[in-house]
């Protein structure tokens, strides 16, 4: 008869939140630890043959219960991130996942990093006045930056939030879109509104616009301005030219913080134009007051298929 070992759990009542409503997280734990896990009510068991792994599982569950206490419900990305930090022996990696949560005043929910690199990204934005977040689609570059920006402006540590993007067609011609200039540009700025609407109520966004503490505009509108005491985000920066990037960076005024985000694998500029984001890395990477955070396929937090799609494209381009 197969013998089982009970796994200690500090708060047995949290078992459903740890493993998901339909035990959705169970397969993740089993994959990471290479064992079978058996759930019976509020009890957790593993095969006696895996006794050496029991301590690792108990430590992983204890860390995830700490996240639950902070309001961060475990999902596969978080479980993998905590397990990776524990396996590498990086105690600071375990702690940073809990310490870098973002609480937006009157926001809809707390925002937590879902990977070690995302936590480093949030930490870099808190500590530096200029940060570059570079990585593929779905790694949270814009979302996390917007969360910290809303925290700063609604918490009154910055006077104004400015979100900007270059208006560059991705295989389509802007001139043939219906409507006036504002209506043509609106689809380019919509992703920035999507990020904000998931973090704060629509009424808050409208009030910020009415009080002129929120501005969302194409990058061309930044020319000639000095942006002081602001939190500024330049999104889709891979589609800036070298001249536009230099123009933007020299707009940063006294007391401002700027975050530049982009995906260097999806550049929509005409072939004869060099990306300002690609160009700026070797130019500024040695300035220690500036942080460059590179996110990868392992940091993708959208639908699981997105991670596989990103990896497939990388493999195809490398092979």
XYZ file of C-alpha atoms in Angstrom:
319
model
C 0.000 0.000 0.000
C 1.350 3.426 -0.963
C 2.460 5.558 1.993
C 1.803 9.301 2.088
C 3.382 12.142 4.045
C 1.373 15.105 5.283
C 2.656 18.545 4.289
C 2.547 21.242 6.986
C 0.534 24.338 6.153
C 0.537 27.338 8.482
C -3.034 28.273 7.596
C -4.911 25.210 6.257
C -8.000 27.318 5.486
C -6.091 29.009 2.658
C -5.633 25.792 0.679
C -8.297 26.694 -1.898
C -6.708 30.082 -2.558
C -3.263 28.494 -2.879
C -4.312 25.810 -5.327
C -7.106 27.689 -7.121
C -10.866 27.300 -7.145
C -10.683 24.132 -9.262
C -7.164 23.151 -8.194
C -5.948 25.087 -11.244
C -2.511 25.630 -9.690
C -1.985 22.011 -8.694
C -0.315 21.023 -11.971
C 2.123 23.941 -11.615
C 3.305 22.777 -8.186
C 3.652 19.203 -9.463
C 5.589 20.305 -12.551
C 8.013 22.488 -10.589
C 8.736 19.926 -7.883
C 8.446 16.771 -9.985
C 6.027 15.055 -7.593
C 2.377 14.099 -7.260
C 0.367 16.126 -4.731
C -2.838 14.838 -3.171
C -5.446 17.167 -1.667
C -7.997 15.910 0.838
C -10.102 18.685 2.331
C -7.652 21.056 4.031
C -4.839 18.491 4.011
C -1.941 18.129 1.566
C -0.087 14.861 1.008
C 2.809 13.624 -1.111
C 4.243 10.149 -1.652
C 6.537 9.034 1.162
C 9.222 8.357 -1.458
C 9.466 12.121 -1.979
C 10.201 12.972 1.657
C 13.248 15.047 0.684
C 11.020 17.405 -1.302
C 8.507 17.993 1.486
C 10.564 20.853 2.981
C 10.798 22.608 -0.397
C 7.048 22.382 -0.882
C 6.365 23.642 2.641
C 8.712 26.604 2.119
C 7.074 27.450 -1.214
C 3.595 27.289 0.309
C 4.687 29.438 3.276
C 5.972 32.146 0.933
C 2.766 32.061 -1.106
C 0.699 32.388 2.064
C 2.615 35.605 2.760
C 1.519 36.871 -0.662
C -2.054 35.916 0.184
C -1.801 37.919 3.389
C -0.819 40.962 1.320
C -3.758 40.406 -1.042
C -1.825 38.751 -3.867
C -3.623 35.545 -4.885
C -1.184 32.941 -6.298
C -1.352 32.201 -10.004
C 1.038 30.135 -12.171
C 3.331 33.115 -12.897
C 3.699 34.028 -9.233
C 4.242 30.395 -8.181
C 6.994 29.995 -10.768
C 8.630 33.286 -9.769
C 8.702 32.423 -6.056
C 9.935 28.887 -6.777
C 12.704 30.227 -9.027
C 13.910 32.634 -6.337
C 13.850 29.927 -3.655
C 15.663 27.431 -5.900
C 18.434 29.901 -6.700
C 18.915 30.749 -3.031
C 18.175 34.446 -3.653
C 16.465 35.592 -0.469
C 16.324 39.110 -1.913
C 14.504 37.681 -4.935
C 11.820 36.200 -2.681
C 11.440 39.444 -0.727
C 11.353 41.810 -3.715
C 8.253 40.079 -5.082
C 6.406 41.088 -1.895
C 8.009 44.497 -1.357
C 7.320 46.019 -4.778
C 3.526 45.969 -4.770
C 1.844 49.177 -5.972
C -1.108 50.680 -4.126
C -2.819 53.412 -6.167
C -4.854 55.814 -3.982
C -8.532 54.887 -4.400
C -7.492 52.303 -6.983
C -9.411 49.204 -7.977
C -6.838 46.733 -6.636
C -3.237 46.354 -5.532
C -0.740 45.696 -8.313
C 1.955 43.058 -7.816
C 4.880 41.990 -10.011
C 4.410 38.550 -11.549
C 8.102 37.814 -12.123
C 11.494 38.684 -10.663
C 12.293 40.981 -13.608
C 8.989 42.814 -13.202
C 9.863 43.394 -9.541
C 13.283 44.772 -10.552
C 11.517 47.025 -13.062
C 9.192 48.479 -10.399
C 12.129 48.910 -8.026
C 14.154 50.708 -10.716
C 11.310 53.142 -11.424
C 11.038 53.959 -7.721
C 14.804 54.592 -7.458
C 15.676 56.307 -10.767
C 14.414 59.384 -12.586
C 14.827 57.735 -15.996
C 14.128 54.055 -16.687
C 13.985 52.087 -19.932
C 11.726 49.004 -19.855
C 12.497 46.853 -22.884
C 10.805 43.553 -23.695
C 8.258 41.686 -25.817
C 4.485 42.055 -25.775
C 2.721 41.059 -22.575
C 5.587 41.606 -20.124
C 3.779 44.384 -18.250
C 6.071 47.233 -19.336
C 3.342 49.819 -19.821
C 0.881 48.508 -17.227
C 3.364 48.578 -14.336
C 4.693 51.995 -15.321
C 1.144 53.386 -15.478
C 0.395 51.904 -12.027
C 3.374 53.693 -10.472
C 2.539 56.876 -12.369
C -1.033 56.905 -11.028
C 0.285 56.231 -7.522
C 2.640 59.219 -7.833
C 0.127 61.681 -9.279
C -2.913 60.670 -7.217
C -0.632 60.536 -4.168
C 0.522 64.072 -5.072
C 4.231 63.341 -5.258
C 4.090 64.493 -8.899
C 2.000 67.325 -10.339
C 0.952 65.744 -13.629
C 0.878 62.460 -15.567
C 1.866 62.618 -19.225
C 1.459 59.545 -21.447
C 2.777 59.730 -24.986
C 3.356 57.514 -28.011
C 4.772 58.007 -31.504
C 2.079 57.787 -34.164
C 3.451 55.183 -36.561
C 1.407 52.901 -38.775
C 1.881 49.150 -38.222
C 1.313 48.095 -41.836
C -1.699 50.390 -42.265
C -2.032 53.904 -43.617
C -3.179 56.479 -41.079
C -4.405 58.800 -43.812
C -7.093 56.377 -44.922
C -8.630 55.961 -41.459
C -12.011 57.736 -41.098
C -12.517 60.913 -39.060
C -10.567 64.042 -38.188
C -6.997 64.067 -36.812
C -8.099 63.445 -33.212
C -10.213 60.461 -34.278
C -7.367 59.078 -36.397
C -4.912 59.300 -33.488
C -7.290 57.918 -30.840
C -6.662 54.192 -31.634
C -2.919 54.711 -31.026
C -3.573 56.060 -27.524
C -6.310 53.576 -26.582
C -3.907 51.038 -24.955
C -2.867 53.714 -22.444
C -6.499 54.259 -21.456
C -6.967 50.478 -21.195
C -4.143 50.294 -18.664
C -5.554 53.141 -16.572
C -9.127 51.841 -16.660
C -7.987 48.538 -15.132
C -6.314 50.408 -12.262
C -8.703 53.230 -11.325
C -12.408 54.022 -11.900
C -13.343 55.852 -15.095
C -14.592 58.762 -12.980
C -11.066 59.229 -11.629
C -9.641 59.370 -15.154
C -12.253 61.920 -16.256
C -11.562 64.044 -13.189
C -7.810 63.951 -13.866
C -8.405 65.104 -17.440
C -10.766 67.879 -16.340
C -8.226 69.105 -13.776
C -5.479 68.880 -16.395
C -3.329 66.564 -14.315
C -3.569 63.880 -17.006
C -2.418 64.389 -20.580
C -2.335 61.711 -23.269
C -0.890 62.912 -26.550
C 1.183 61.877 -29.583
C 4.929 62.324 -29.190
C 5.002 65.149 -31.751
C 3.064 67.310 -29.241
C 6.020 67.192 -26.819
C 8.375 69.229 -29.005
C 9.467 72.548 -27.527
C 8.100 71.839 -24.036
C 9.794 71.507 -20.651
C 7.996 68.940 -18.483
C 8.654 69.735 -14.821
C 7.332 67.891 -11.729
C 5.681 65.296 -13.977
C 5.583 61.533 -14.315
C 6.121 60.911 -18.038
C 5.744 57.628 -19.918
C 6.891 57.212 -23.517
C 5.254 54.030 -24.799
C 6.081 52.078 -27.992
C 9.470 53.793 -28.033
C 10.845 51.335 -30.604
C 8.925 53.413 -33.156
C 10.718 56.663 -32.365
C 13.485 57.909 -34.615
C 16.842 58.861 -33.111
C 15.868 62.534 -33.368
C 12.508 61.957 -31.647
C 14.119 60.022 -28.803
C 16.653 62.779 -28.188
C 13.856 65.362 -28.343
C 11.805 63.463 -25.768
C 14.670 62.877 -23.340
C 15.594 66.548 -23.372
C 12.017 67.517 -22.403
C 12.492 66.094 -18.875
C 12.386 68.984 -16.433
C 13.093 69.594 -12.748
C 11.452 67.075 -10.406
C 10.201 64.799 -13.197
C 10.434 61.036 -13.589
C 10.337 59.361 -17.005
C 9.805 55.761 -18.104
C 10.470 54.685 -21.690
C 8.942 51.381 -22.798
C 9.318 49.450 -26.016
C 9.673 46.145 -27.830
C 12.731 46.064 -30.093
C 11.373 42.979 -31.897
C 8.370 44.902 -33.266
C 9.682 48.014 -35.004
C 7.237 49.601 -37.471
C 9.505 52.358 -38.797
C 10.371 52.492 -42.515
C 13.494 50.421 -43.167
C 15.685 53.451 -43.844
C 15.013 54.892 -40.369
C 16.882 53.666 -37.295
C 14.936 53.056 -34.089
C 15.590 55.632 -31.393
C 15.229 52.915 -28.757
C 17.891 50.714 -30.324
C 20.164 53.712 -30.727
C 19.799 54.997 -27.164
C 20.978 51.796 -25.428
C 24.708 52.103 -26.254
C 24.553 55.892 -25.904
C 23.164 56.029 -22.346
C 23.777 52.599 -20.780
C 26.895 53.767 -18.896
C 25.119 56.601 -17.078
C 24.520 55.061 -13.651
C 21.551 57.327 -12.842
C 19.667 55.720 -15.749
C 18.297 52.166 -15.443
C 17.780 49.708 -18.298
C 15.526 46.750 -17.446
C 15.243 43.968 -20.017
C 12.226 41.674 -19.787
C 11.922 38.411 -21.650
C 9.598 35.611 -22.668
C 9.580 34.311 -19.083
C 7.997 37.610 -17.953
C 4.967 37.431 -20.280
C 1.803 37.569 -18.162
C -0.938 37.574 -20.782
C -2.695 34.452 -22.042
C -0.317 31.446 -21.779
C -0.355 31.216 -25.577
C 1.350 34.632 -25.833
C 4.430 33.264 -24.058
C 4.555 30.338 -26.490
C 4.092 32.665 -29.474
C 6.941 34.929 -28.329
C 9.203 31.893 -27.836
C 8.265 30.454 -31.245
C 9.166 33.704 -33.014
C 12.474 33.902 -31.119
C 13.333 30.314 -32.041
C 12.408 30.886 -35.682
C 14.506 34.071 -35.951
C 17.489 32.423 -34.269
C 17.219 29.229 -36.308
